[in-house]
């Protein structure tokens, strides 16, 4: 409700209408002949922003009209142009820091004409102007001190601005070169556009030719399709014959597979029997090997006894003549004969040695 009351303005009252800025009141009336705008608490229109000076600018009503004066050195702008002391007209856009205002100055409001009837009002306005001037003088003193403190900073800022100005000149030169390049590119693009138009016409002619070729190929494809369908019917008949023949082969293959399985079963049975026979023969062979080893051991023992007896016979032969022994067949003396034959020959030989020892022992005892 309060905002609606503030938005309802009197068209006959000079005022500043806020267009941009963080402020609750969008309508700021201009009261008196001097109106101070700034960040300081004593200003008529206070603007809270770090980009606004304590006393940024003043608006003065003279007999010749309204004027605005910059007091900050931070470029107060009227309609986008930086000003120092310029006349102010109705509808002008005032930019103060981050704030933007529209000047609402009704006709006739820029003249201060004294009138006896309005003497009390003029006296109040005079007091207000004097009070504003005193505040302005105090602010000016503070600003002088502030200016002295900021001169050193401004000197550094001016150097930075000089470097930035040189950079801007360089960028401007580069921009001119870029603009010239863009003009050259535009001319080249125009030339290429003409070439593209010619190429487009050529493509349209080629498209017409391709369309005609496509129609001819469609007719040829339709004829080929009829031939392919006839070939397909013939292939289907042949495929059906081959399928029946394949079915016959599959039945024959199943029958043969059954026979092979039966034959394989019989072969497996025969192999099992042969394996059992082989296992039995292997066991018999192991028994024969064990018996042969025993006989060989026994034969080695008998051979050692024969060697001992032969040595004894040689000793007795040296002492007395021995009767002649019965000749032993070559079969009995062969070492490579069968174990049974060798065993029998060894037994006979031992018997002969025993008889010889009995016949040879009496003469030895007599002597």
mmCIF file of C-alpha atoms in Angstrom:
data_model
loop_
_atom_site.group_PDB
_atom_site.id
_atom_site.type_symbol
_atom_site.label_atom_id
_atom_site.label_comp_id
_atom_site.label_asym_id
_atom_site.label_seq_id
_atom_site.Cartn_x
_atom_site.Cartn_y
_atom_site.Cartn_z
ATOM 1 C CA UNK A 1 0.000 0.000 0.000
ATOM 2 C CA UNK A 2 2.835 2.373 0.836
ATOM 3 C CA UNK A 3 4.589 1.522 -2.427
ATOM 4 C CA UNK A 4 1.406 2.317 -4.345
ATOM 5 C CA UNK A 5 1.271 5.689 -2.594
ATOM 6 C CA UNK A 6 4.919 6.419 -3.497
ATOM 7 C CA UNK A 7 4.404 5.388 -7.122
ATOM 8 C CA UNK A 8 1.508 7.880 -7.363
ATOM 9 C CA UNK A 9 3.430 11.042 -8.294
ATOM 10 C CA UNK A 10 2.345 14.620 -8.939
ATOM 11 C CA UNK A 11 3.212 15.537 -12.548
ATOM 12 C CA UNK A 12 3.689 19.177 -11.566
ATOM 13 C CA UNK A 13 6.458 18.423 -9.021
ATOM 14 C CA UNK A 14 10.092 18.239 -10.276
ATOM 15 C CA UNK A 15 11.540 14.841 -9.424
ATOM 16 C CA UNK A 16 14.042 12.130 -10.306
ATOM 17 C CA UNK A 17 12.462 8.789 -11.328
ATOM 18 C CA UNK A 18 14.682 5.794 -10.533
ATOM 19 C CA UNK A 19 15.198 3.607 -13.618
ATOM 20 C CA UNK A 20 17.967 1.361 -12.285
ATOM 21 C CA UNK A 21 19.409 0.895 -8.791
ATOM 22 C CA UNK A 22 18.793 -0.812 -5.468
ATOM 23 C CA UNK A 23 16.400 1.626 -3.797
ATOM 24 C CA UNK A 24 12.968 1.312 -2.258
ATOM 25 C CA UNK A 25 11.673 4.692 -3.427
ATOM 26 C CA UNK A 26 11.371 5.015 -7.209
ATOM 27 C CA UNK A 27 10.205 8.669 -7.100
ATOM 28 C CA UNK A 28 12.573 11.277 -5.599
ATOM 29 C CA UNK A 29 11.114 14.852 -5.614
ATOM 30 C CA UNK A 30 13.526 17.768 -6.089
ATOM 31 C CA UNK A 31 12.875 20.256 -3.244
ATOM 32 C CA UNK A 32 14.611 23.602 -3.138
ATOM 33 C CA UNK A 33 17.001 25.292 -5.530
ATOM 34 C CA UNK A 34 19.981 23.034 -4.706
ATOM 35 C CA UNK A 35 19.724 19.249 -4.434
ATOM 36 C CA UNK A 36 22.803 17.235 -3.420
ATOM 37 C CA UNK A 37 23.249 13.621 -4.589
ATOM 38 C CA UNK A 38 25.875 11.384 -2.928
ATOM 39 C CA UNK A 39 26.774 8.687 -0.450
ATOM 40 C CA UNK A 40 27.223 11.029 2.546
ATOM 41 C CA UNK A 41 24.454 11.022 5.203
ATOM 42 C CA UNK A 42 23.746 14.761 4.744
ATOM 43 C CA UNK A 43 22.898 14.536 1.025
ATOM 44 C CA UNK A 44 19.347 15.322 -0.107
ATOM 45 C CA UNK A 45 19.236 12.128 -2.142
ATOM 46 C CA UNK A 46 21.382 9.429 -0.532
ATOM 47 C CA UNK A 47 22.771 6.723 -2.821
ATOM 48 C CA UNK A 48 24.439 3.794 -1.041
ATOM 49 C CA UNK A 49 27.008 2.320 -3.416
ATOM 50 C CA UNK A 50 30.842 2.096 -3.377
ATOM 51 C CA UNK A 51 30.891 3.641 -6.867
ATOM 52 C CA UNK A 52 29.089 6.787 -5.654
ATOM 53 C CA UNK A 53 31.191 9.591 -4.098
ATOM 54 C CA UNK A 54 30.208 11.178 -0.752
ATOM 55 C CA UNK A 55 29.104 14.267 -2.751
ATOM 56 C CA UNK A 56 28.732 13.034 -6.293
ATOM 57 C CA UNK A 57 26.804 15.864 -8.003
ATOM 58 C CA UNK A 58 24.348 18.722 -7.369
ATOM 59 C CA UNK A 59 21.239 19.838 -9.253
ATOM 60 C CA UNK A 60 20.692 23.647 -9.206
ATOM 61 C CA UNK A 61 17.559 25.554 -10.243
ATOM 62 C CA UNK A 62 18.435 28.930 -11.829
ATOM 63 C CA UNK A 63 16.411 31.577 -13.630
ATOM 64 C CA UNK A 64 17.652 30.164 -16.925
ATOM 65 C CA UNK A 65 16.607 26.607 -16.001
ATOM 66 C CA UNK A 66 18.005 23.484 -14.349
ATOM 67 C CA UNK A 67 21.729 22.693 -14.265
ATOM 68 C CA UNK A 68 23.716 19.672 -13.030
ATOM 69 C CA UNK A 69 27.319 19.829 -11.806
ATOM 70 C CA UNK A 70 29.678 16.909 -11.171
ATOM 71 C CA UNK A 71 31.562 17.140 -7.845
ATOM 72 C CA UNK A 72 33.222 13.696 -7.710
ATOM 73 C CA UNK A 73 35.492 13.426 -10.733
ATOM 74 C CA UNK A 74 33.892 10.007 -11.351
ATOM 75 C CA UNK A 75 32.039 10.992 -14.504
ATOM 76 C CA UNK A 76 28.416 11.899 -13.905
ATOM 77 C CA UNK A 77 26.710 11.077 -17.235
ATOM 78 C CA UNK A 78 23.785 12.707 -19.010
ATOM 79 C CA UNK A 79 22.290 10.524 -21.754
ATOM 80 C CA UNK A 80 25.473 8.425 -21.716
ATOM 81 C CA UNK A 81 27.836 11.449 -22.007
ATOM 82 C CA UNK A 82 30.211 12.422 -19.184
ATOM 83 C CA UNK A 83 29.516 16.038 -18.077
ATOM 84 C CA UNK A 84 30.990 18.534 -15.648
ATOM 85 C CA UNK A 85 28.482 21.421 -15.668
ATOM 86 C CA UNK A 86 25.629 21.044 -18.142
ATOM 87 C CA UNK A 87 22.008 22.167 -18.475
ATOM 88 C CA UNK A 88 19.424 19.578 -17.490
ATOM 89 C CA UNK A 89 16.264 19.081 -19.546
ATOM 90 C CA UNK A 90 13.061 17.172 -18.997
ATOM 91 C CA UNK A 91 13.423 13.462 -19.934
ATOM 92 C CA UNK A 92 17.240 13.394 -19.686
ATOM 93 C CA UNK A 93 18.773 10.197 -18.283
ATOM 94 C CA UNK A 94 21.162 10.815 -15.373
ATOM 95 C CA UNK A 95 23.698 8.098 -14.467
ATOM 96 C CA UNK A 96 25.306 8.373 -11.022
ATOM 97 C CA UNK A 97 27.542 5.400 -10.301
ATOM 98 C CA UNK A 98 25.347 2.304 -10.600
ATOM 99 C CA UNK A 99 22.107 4.329 -10.362
ATOM 100 C CA UNK A 100 20.136 5.646 -13.310
ATOM 101 C CA UNK A 101 17.438 8.355 -13.107
ATOM 102 C CA UNK A 102 15.041 10.056 -15.486
ATOM 103 C CA UNK A 103 14.701 13.811 -14.938
ATOM 104 C CA UNK A 104 11.041 14.841 -14.573
ATOM 105 C CA UNK A 105 11.125 18.674 -14.943
ATOM 106 C CA UNK A 106 7.694 20.183 -15.711
ATOM 107 C CA UNK A 107 7.658 23.396 -17.805
ATOM 108 C CA UNK A 108 8.076 26.529 -15.664
ATOM 109 C CA UNK A 109 9.623 24.634 -12.745
ATOM 110 C CA UNK A 110 13.140 25.851 -13.662
ATOM 111 C CA UNK A 111 12.542 29.525 -12.777
ATOM 112 C CA UNK A 112 12.740 30.862 -9.223
ATOM 113 C CA UNK A 113 10.446 33.981 -9.222
ATOM 114 C CA UNK A 114 9.913 35.788 -5.901
ATOM 115 C CA UNK A 115 6.323 36.606 -4.947
ATOM 116 C CA UNK A 116 4.964 38.570 -1.970
ATOM 117 C CA UNK A 117 2.216 36.051 -1.560
ATOM 118 C CA UNK A 118 4.746 33.192 -1.200
ATOM 119 C CA UNK A 119 7.198 35.036 1.074
ATOM 120 C CA UNK A 120 6.930 32.432 3.824
ATOM 121 C CA UNK A 121 7.543 29.639 1.329
ATOM 122 C CA UNK A 122 10.520 31.533 -0.142
ATOM 123 C CA UNK A 123 11.915 32.061 3.357
ATOM 124 C CA UNK A 124 11.687 28.313 4.040
ATOM 125 C CA UNK A 125 13.386 27.591 0.729
ATOM 126 C CA UNK A 126 16.115 30.161 1.536
ATOM 127 C CA UNK A 127 16.710 28.541 4.920
ATOM 128 C CA UNK A 128 16.836 25.147 3.244
ATOM 129 C CA UNK A 129 19.331 26.452 0.676
ATOM 130 C CA UNK A 130 21.543 27.967 3.376
ATOM 131 C CA UNK A 131 21.402 24.751 5.380
ATOM 132 C CA UNK A 132 22.295 22.788 2.232
ATOM 133 C CA UNK A 133 25.186 25.187 1.547
ATOM 134 C CA UNK A 134 26.503 24.730 5.088
ATOM 135 C CA UNK A 135 26.316 20.977 4.679
ATOM 136 C CA UNK A 136 27.943 21.308 1.304
ATOM 137 C CA UNK A 137 30.799 23.443 2.794
ATOM 138 C CA UNK A 138 31.411 20.820 5.480
ATOM 139 C CA UNK A 139 31.409 18.116 2.853
ATOM 140 C CA UNK A 140 33.752 20.183 0.680
ATOM 141 C CA UNK A 141 36.254 20.415 3.542
ATOM 142 C CA UNK A 142 36.069 16.701 4.064
ATOM 143 C CA UNK A 143 36.397 16.195 0.324
ATOM 144 C CA UNK A 144 39.530 18.349 0.136
ATOM 145 C CA UNK A 145 41.144 16.157 2.711
ATOM 146 C CA UNK A 146 39.894 13.126 0.831
ATOM 147 C CA UNK A 147 41.235 14.568 -2.427
ATOM 148 C CA UNK A 148 44.704 15.065 -0.967
ATOM 149 C CA UNK A 149 44.659 11.428 0.175
ATOM 150 C CA UNK A 150 43.474 10.247 -3.190
ATOM 151 C CA UNK A 151 45.875 12.288 -5.335
ATOM 152 C CA UNK A 152 48.595 9.683 -4.919
ATOM 153 C CA UNK A 153 46.130 6.967 -5.836
ATOM 154 C CA UNK A 154 44.923 8.997 -8.838
ATOM 155 C CA UNK A 155 48.496 9.370 -10.047
ATOM 156 C CA UNK A 156 48.923 5.598 -10.110
ATOM 157 C CA UNK A 157 45.481 5.252 -11.677
ATOM 158 C CA UNK A 158 46.432 7.780 -14.367
ATOM 159 C CA UNK A 159 49.493 5.720 -15.211
ATOM 160 C CA UNK A 160 47.314 2.632 -15.396
ATOM 161 C CA UNK A 161 44.860 4.582 -17.526
ATOM 162 C CA UNK A 162 47.714 5.623 -19.817
ATOM 163 C CA UNK A 163 48.721 2.018 -20.282
ATOM 164 C CA UNK A 164 45.097 1.067 -20.792
ATOM 165 C CA UNK A 165 44.735 3.885 -23.329
ATOM 166 C CA UNK A 166 47.721 2.516 -25.231
ATOM 167 C CA UNK A 167 46.181 -0.941 -25.053
ATOM 168 C CA UNK A 168 42.905 0.516 -26.308
ATOM 169 C CA UNK A 169 44.729 2.217 -29.207
ATOM 170 C CA UNK A 170 46.344 -1.090 -30.047
ATOM 171 C CA UNK A 171 43.012 -2.837 -29.853
ATOM 172 C CA UNK A 172 41.445 -0.131 -31.992
ATOM 173 C CA UNK A 173 44.147 -0.630 -34.632
ATOM 174 C CA UNK A 174 43.605 -4.367 -34.420
ATOM 175 C CA UNK A 175 39.860 -3.766 -34.737
ATOM 176 C CA UNK A 176 40.425 -1.711 -37.897
ATOM 177 C CA UNK A 177 42.579 -4.491 -39.316
ATOM 178 C CA UNK A 178 39.953 -7.036 -38.341
ATOM 179 C CA UNK A 179 37.269 -4.886 -39.970
ATOM 180 C CA UNK A 180 39.327 -4.728 -43.159
ATOM 181 C CA UNK A 181 39.791 -8.485 -43.022
ATOM 182 C CA UNK A 182 36.048 -8.872 -42.563
ATOM 183 C CA UNK A 183 35.447 -6.694 -45.624
ATOM 184 C CA UNK A 184 37.878 -8.823 -47.614
ATOM 185 C CA UNK A 185 36.228 -11.964 -46.346
ATOM 186 C CA UNK A 186 32.832 -10.544 -47.274
ATOM 187 C CA UNK A 187 34.010 -9.916 -50.818
ATOM 188 C CA UNK A 188 35.438 -13.416 -50.918
ATOM 189 C CA UNK A 189 32.164 -14.773 -49.555
ATOM 190 C CA UNK A 190 30.230 -12.893 -52.222
ATOM 191 C CA UNK A 191 32.464 -14.443 -54.848
ATOM 192 C CA UNK A 192 32.010 -17.861 -53.335
ATOM 193 C CA UNK A 193 28.270 -17.285 -53.123
ATOM 194 C CA UNK A 194 28.196 -16.665 -56.875
ATOM 195 C CA UNK A 195 30.230 -19.811 -57.409
ATOM 196 C CA UNK A 196 27.843 -21.720 -55.148
ATOM 197 C CA UNK A 197 24.884 -20.442 -57.160
ATOM 198 C CA UNK A 198 26.496 -21.710 -60.362
ATOM 199 C CA UNK A 199 27.264 -24.992 -58.648
ATOM 200 C CA UNK A 200 23.657 -25.223 -57.400
ATOM 201 C CA UNK A 201 22.359 -24.814 -60.963
ATOM 202 C CA UNK A 202 24.793 -27.493 -62.072
ATOM 203 C CA UNK A 203 23.549 -29.748 -59.258
ATOM 204 C CA UNK A 204 19.941 -29.198 -60.302
ATOM 205 C CA UNK A 205 20.775 -30.309 -63.845
ATOM 206 C CA UNK A 206 22.615 -33.311 -62.482
ATOM 207 C CA UNK A 207 19.631 -34.075 -60.222
ATOM 208 C CA UNK A 208 17.308 -34.070 -63.224
ATOM 209 C CA UNK A 209 19.650 -36.469 -65.032
ATOM 210 C CA UNK A 210 19.823 -38.684 -61.965
ATOM 211 C CA UNK A 211 16.040 -38.695 -61.680
ATOM 212 C CA UNK A 212 15.734 -39.807 -65.306
ATOM 213 C CA UNK A 213 18.370 -42.492 -64.728
ATOM 214 C CA UNK A 214 16.512 -43.589 -61.620
ATOM 215 C CA UNK A 215 13.299 -44.019 -63.590
ATOM 216 C CA UNK A 216 15.106 -46.071 -66.230
ATOM 217 C CA UNK A 217 16.734 -48.187 -63.544
ATOM 218 C CA UNK A 218 13.357 -48.669 -61.840
ATOM 219 C CA UNK A 219 11.934 -50.074 -65.071
ATOM 220 C CA UNK A 220 14.967 -52.337 -65.472
ATOM 221 C CA UNK A 221 14.680 -53.435 -61.846
ATOM 222 C CA UNK A 222 11.011 -54.293 -62.348
ATOM 223 C CA UNK A 223 11.909 -56.534 -65.313
ATOM 224 C CA UNK A 224 14.752 -58.102 -63.339
ATOM 225 C CA UNK A 225 12.373 -58.651 -60.432
ATOM 226 C CA UNK A 226 10.032 -60.712 -62.632
ATOM 227 C CA UNK A 227 12.976 -62.830 -63.812
ATOM 228 C CA UNK A 228 14.185 -63.274 -60.244
ATOM 229 C CA UNK A 229 10.738 -64.387 -59.098
ATOM 230 C CA UNK A 230 10.630 -67.066 -61.843
ATOM 231 C CA UNK A 231 14.119 -68.222 -60.848
ATOM 232 C CA UNK A 232 12.997 -68.264 -57.226
ATOM 233 C CA UNK A 233 10.061 -70.566 -58.003
ATOM 234 C CA UNK A 234 12.384 -72.919 -59.869
ATOM 235 C CA UNK A 235 14.893 -72.878 -57.009
ATOM 236 C CA UNK A 236 12.126 -73.629 -54.515
ATOM 237 C CA UNK A 237 11.116 -76.750 -56.517
ATOM 238 C CA UNK A 238 14.749 -77.874 -56.657
ATOM 239 C CA UNK A 239 15.126 -77.176 -52.965
ATOM 240 C CA UNK A 240 12.064 -79.295 -52.170
ATOM 241 C CA UNK A 241 13.552 -82.202 -54.179
ATOM 242 C CA UNK A 242 16.860 -81.834 -52.385
ATOM 243 C CA UNK A 243 15.013 -81.729 -49.051
ATOM 244 C CA UNK A 244 13.253 -85.035 -49.797
ATOM 245 C CA UNK A 245 16.569 -86.557 -50.885
ATOM 246 C CA UNK A 246 18.208 -85.250 -47.711
ATOM 247 C CA UNK A 247 15.447 -86.852 -45.640
ATOM 248 C CA UNK A 248 16.158 -90.218 -47.326
ATOM 249 C CA UNK A 249 19.870 -89.806 -46.604
ATOM 250 C CA UNK A 250 19.140 -88.987 -42.996
ATOM 251 C CA UNK A 251 17.087 -92.191 -42.591
ATOM 252 C CA UNK A 252 19.878 -94.244 -44.191
ATOM 253 C CA UNK A 253 22.397 -92.515 -41.938
ATOM 254 C CA UNK A 254 20.304 -93.328 -38.859
ATOM 255 C CA UNK A 255 20.121 -96.993 -39.886
ATOM 256 C CA UNK A 256 23.859 -97.178 -40.444
ATOM 257 C CA UNK A 257 24.487 -95.420 -37.179
ATOM 258 C CA UNK A 258 22.378 -98.067 -35.404
ATOM 259 C CA UNK A 259 24.379 -100.846 -37.071
ATOM 260 C CA UNK A 260 27.638 -99.150 -36.107
ATOM 261 C CA UNK A 261 26.490 -98.853 -32.519
ATOM 262 C CA UNK A 262 25.627 -102.588 -32.439
ATOM 263 C CA UNK A 263 28.957 -103.504 -34.036
ATOM 264 C CA UNK A 264 30.789 -101.224 -31.613
ATOM 265 C CA UNK A 265 29.062 -102.914 -28.671
ATOM 266 C CA UNK A 266 30.177 -106.334 -29.899
ATOM 267 C CA UNK A 267 33.707 -105.071 -30.447
ATOM 268 C CA UNK A 268 33.769 -103.672 -26.922
ATOM 269 C CA UNK A 269 32.686 -107.041 -25.526
ATOM 270 C CA UNK A 270 35.399 -108.857 -27.511
ATOM 271 C CA UNK A 271 37.979 -106.316 -26.363
ATOM 272 C CA UNK A 272 36.884 -106.859 -22.766
ATOM 273 C CA UNK A 273 37.335 -110.619 -23.132
ATOM 274 C CA UNK A 274 40.755 -110.204 -24.737
ATOM 275 C CA UNK A 275 41.740 -107.821 -21.946
ATOM 276 C CA UNK A 276 40.752 -110.416 -19.324
ATOM 277 C CA UNK A 277 42.802 -113.054 -21.174
ATOM 278 C CA UNK A 278 45.770 -110.701 -21.348
ATOM 279 C CA UNK A 279 45.489 -110.011 -17.618
ATOM 280 C CA UNK A 280 45.420 -113.760 -16.911
ATOM 281 C CA UNK A 281 48.460 -114.328 -19.208
ATOM 282 C CA UNK A 282 50.266 -111.470 -17.469
ATOM 283 C CA UNK A 283 49.618 -113.009 -14.046
ATOM 284 C CA UNK A 284 50.873 -116.432 -15.303
ATOM 285 C CA UNK A 285 53.950 -114.753 -16.753
ATOM 286 C CA UNK A 286 54.652 -113.074 -13.409
ATOM 287 C CA UNK A 287 54.402 -116.451 -11.672
ATOM 288 C CA UNK A 288 56.797 -118.017 -14.195
ATOM 289 C CA UNK A 289 59.222 -115.135 -13.727
ATOM 290 C CA UNK A 290 59.159 -115.584 -9.948
ATOM 291 C CA UNK A 291 59.708 -119.373 -10.233
ATOM 292 C CA UNK A 292 62.565 -118.837 -12.727
ATOM 293 C CA UNK A 293 64.204 -116.383 -10.337
ATOM 294 C CA UNK A 294 64.020 -118.923 -7.510
ATOM 295 C CA UNK A 295 65.505 -121.655 -9.724
ATOM 296 C CA UNK A 296 68.290 -119.315 -10.849
ATOM 297 C CA UNK A 297 69.117 -118.564 -7.232
ATOM 298 C CA UNK A 298 69.196 -122.261 -6.414
ATOM 299 C CA UNK A 299 71.365 -122.916 -9.492
ATOM 300 C CA UNK A 300 73.847 -120.260 -8.395
ATOM 301 C CA UNK A 301 74.139 -121.951 -5.019
ATOM 302 C CA UNK A 302 74.706 -125.362 -6.673
ATOM 303 C CA UNK A 303 77.311 -123.782 -8.993
ATOM 304 C CA UNK A 304 79.225 -122.456 -6.015
ATOM 305 C CA UNK A 305 79.186 -125.930 -4.425
ATOM 306 C CA UNK A 306 80.429 -127.436 -7.744
ATOM 307 C CA UNK A 307 83.283 -124.951 -7.809
ATOM 308 C CA UNK A 308 84.146 -125.855 -4.220
ATOM 309 C CA UNK A 309 84.005 -129.583 -5.003
ATOM 310 C CA UNK A 310 86.131 -129.116 -8.116
ATOM 311 C CA UNK A 311 88.765 -127.353 -6.055
ATOM 312 C CA UNK A 312 88.686 -130.270 -3.585
ATOM 313 C CA UNK A 313 89.028 -132.760 -6.463
ATOM 314 C CA UNK A 314 92.010 -130.917 -7.821
ATOM 315 C CA UNK A 315 93.622 -131.136 -4.401
ATOM 316 C CA UNK A 316 92.945 -134.862 -4.181
ATOM 317 C CA UNK A 317 94.199 -135.391 -7.705
ATOM 318 C CA UNK A 318 97.510 -133.936 -6.698
ATOM 319 C CA UNK A 319 97.718 -136.356 -3.765
ATOM 320 C CA UNK A 320 96.580 -139.615 -5.454
ATOM 321 C CA UNK A 321 95.441 -140.617 -8.851
ATOM 322 C CA UNK A 322 91.712 -140.558 -9.089
ATOM 323 C CA UNK A 323 89.618 -143.033 -10.990
ATOM 324 C CA UNK A 324 88.148 -141.790 -14.149
ATOM 325 C CA UNK A 325 84.732 -140.180 -13.834
ATOM 326 C CA UNK A 326 81.969 -141.053 -16.071
ATOM 327 C CA UNK A 327 81.803 -138.702 -18.908
ATOM 328 C CA UNK A 328 79.084 -136.069 -18.636
ATOM 329 C CA UNK A 329 77.117 -135.377 -21.678
ATOM 330 C CA UNK A 330 77.458 -132.048 -23.246
ATOM 331 C CA UNK A 331 73.785 -131.519 -22.692
ATOM 332 C CA UNK A 332 74.307 -131.776 -18.923
ATOM 333 C CA UNK A 333 77.189 -129.258 -18.927
ATOM 334 C CA UNK A 334 75.603 -126.586 -21.028
ATOM 335 C CA UNK A 335 74.799 -123.608 -18.916
ATOM 336 C CA UNK A 336 72.399 -122.226 -21.443
ATOM 337 C CA UNK A 337 70.168 -125.350 -21.183
ATOM 338 C CA UNK A 338 66.808 -125.248 -19.482
ATOM 339 C CA UNK A 339 66.830 -124.790 -15.702
ATOM 340 C CA UNK A 340 65.415 -128.283 -15.116
ATOM 341 C CA UNK A 341 68.121 -129.947 -17.231
ATOM 342 C CA UNK A 342 70.876 -127.970 -15.533
ATOM 343 C CA UNK A 343 69.457 -128.846 -12.146
ATOM 344 C CA UNK A 344 69.442 -132.572 -12.970
ATOM 345 C CA UNK A 345 73.018 -132.394 -14.356
ATOM 346 C CA UNK A 346 74.173 -130.665 -11.208
ATOM 347 C CA UNK A 347 72.590 -133.368 -9.048
ATOM 348 C CA UNK A 348 74.290 -136.179 -11.007
ATOM 349 C CA UNK A 349 77.596 -134.341 -10.816
ATOM 350 C CA UNK A 350 77.247 -134.016 -7.053
ATOM 351 C CA UNK A 351 76.502 -137.724 -6.725
ATOM 352 C CA UNK A 352 79.673 -138.584 -8.732
ATOM 353 C CA UNK A 353 81.728 -136.233 -6.546
ATOM 354 C CA UNK A 354 80.359 -137.860 -3.402
ATOM 355 C CA UNK A 355 81.238 -141.383 -4.672
ATOM 356 C CA UNK A 356 84.719 -140.162 -5.676
ATOM 357 C CA UNK A 357 85.227 -138.702 -2.223
ATOM 358 C CA UNK A 358 84.268 -142.016 -0.591
ATOM 359 C CA UNK A 359 86.706 -143.940 -2.846
ATOM 360 C CA UNK A 360 89.493 -141.426 -2.258
ATOM 361 C CA UNK A 361 89.163 -141.135 1.519
ATOM 362 C CA UNK A 362 90.681 -144.672 2.657
ATOM 363 C CA UNK A 363 94.134 -144.194 1.140
ATOM 364 C CA UNK A 364 94.330 -140.794 2.714
ATOM 365 C CA UNK A 365 93.577 -142.214 6.192
ATOM 366 C CA UNK A 366 96.124 -145.080 5.749
ATOM 367 C CA UNK A 367 98.970 -142.866 4.882
#
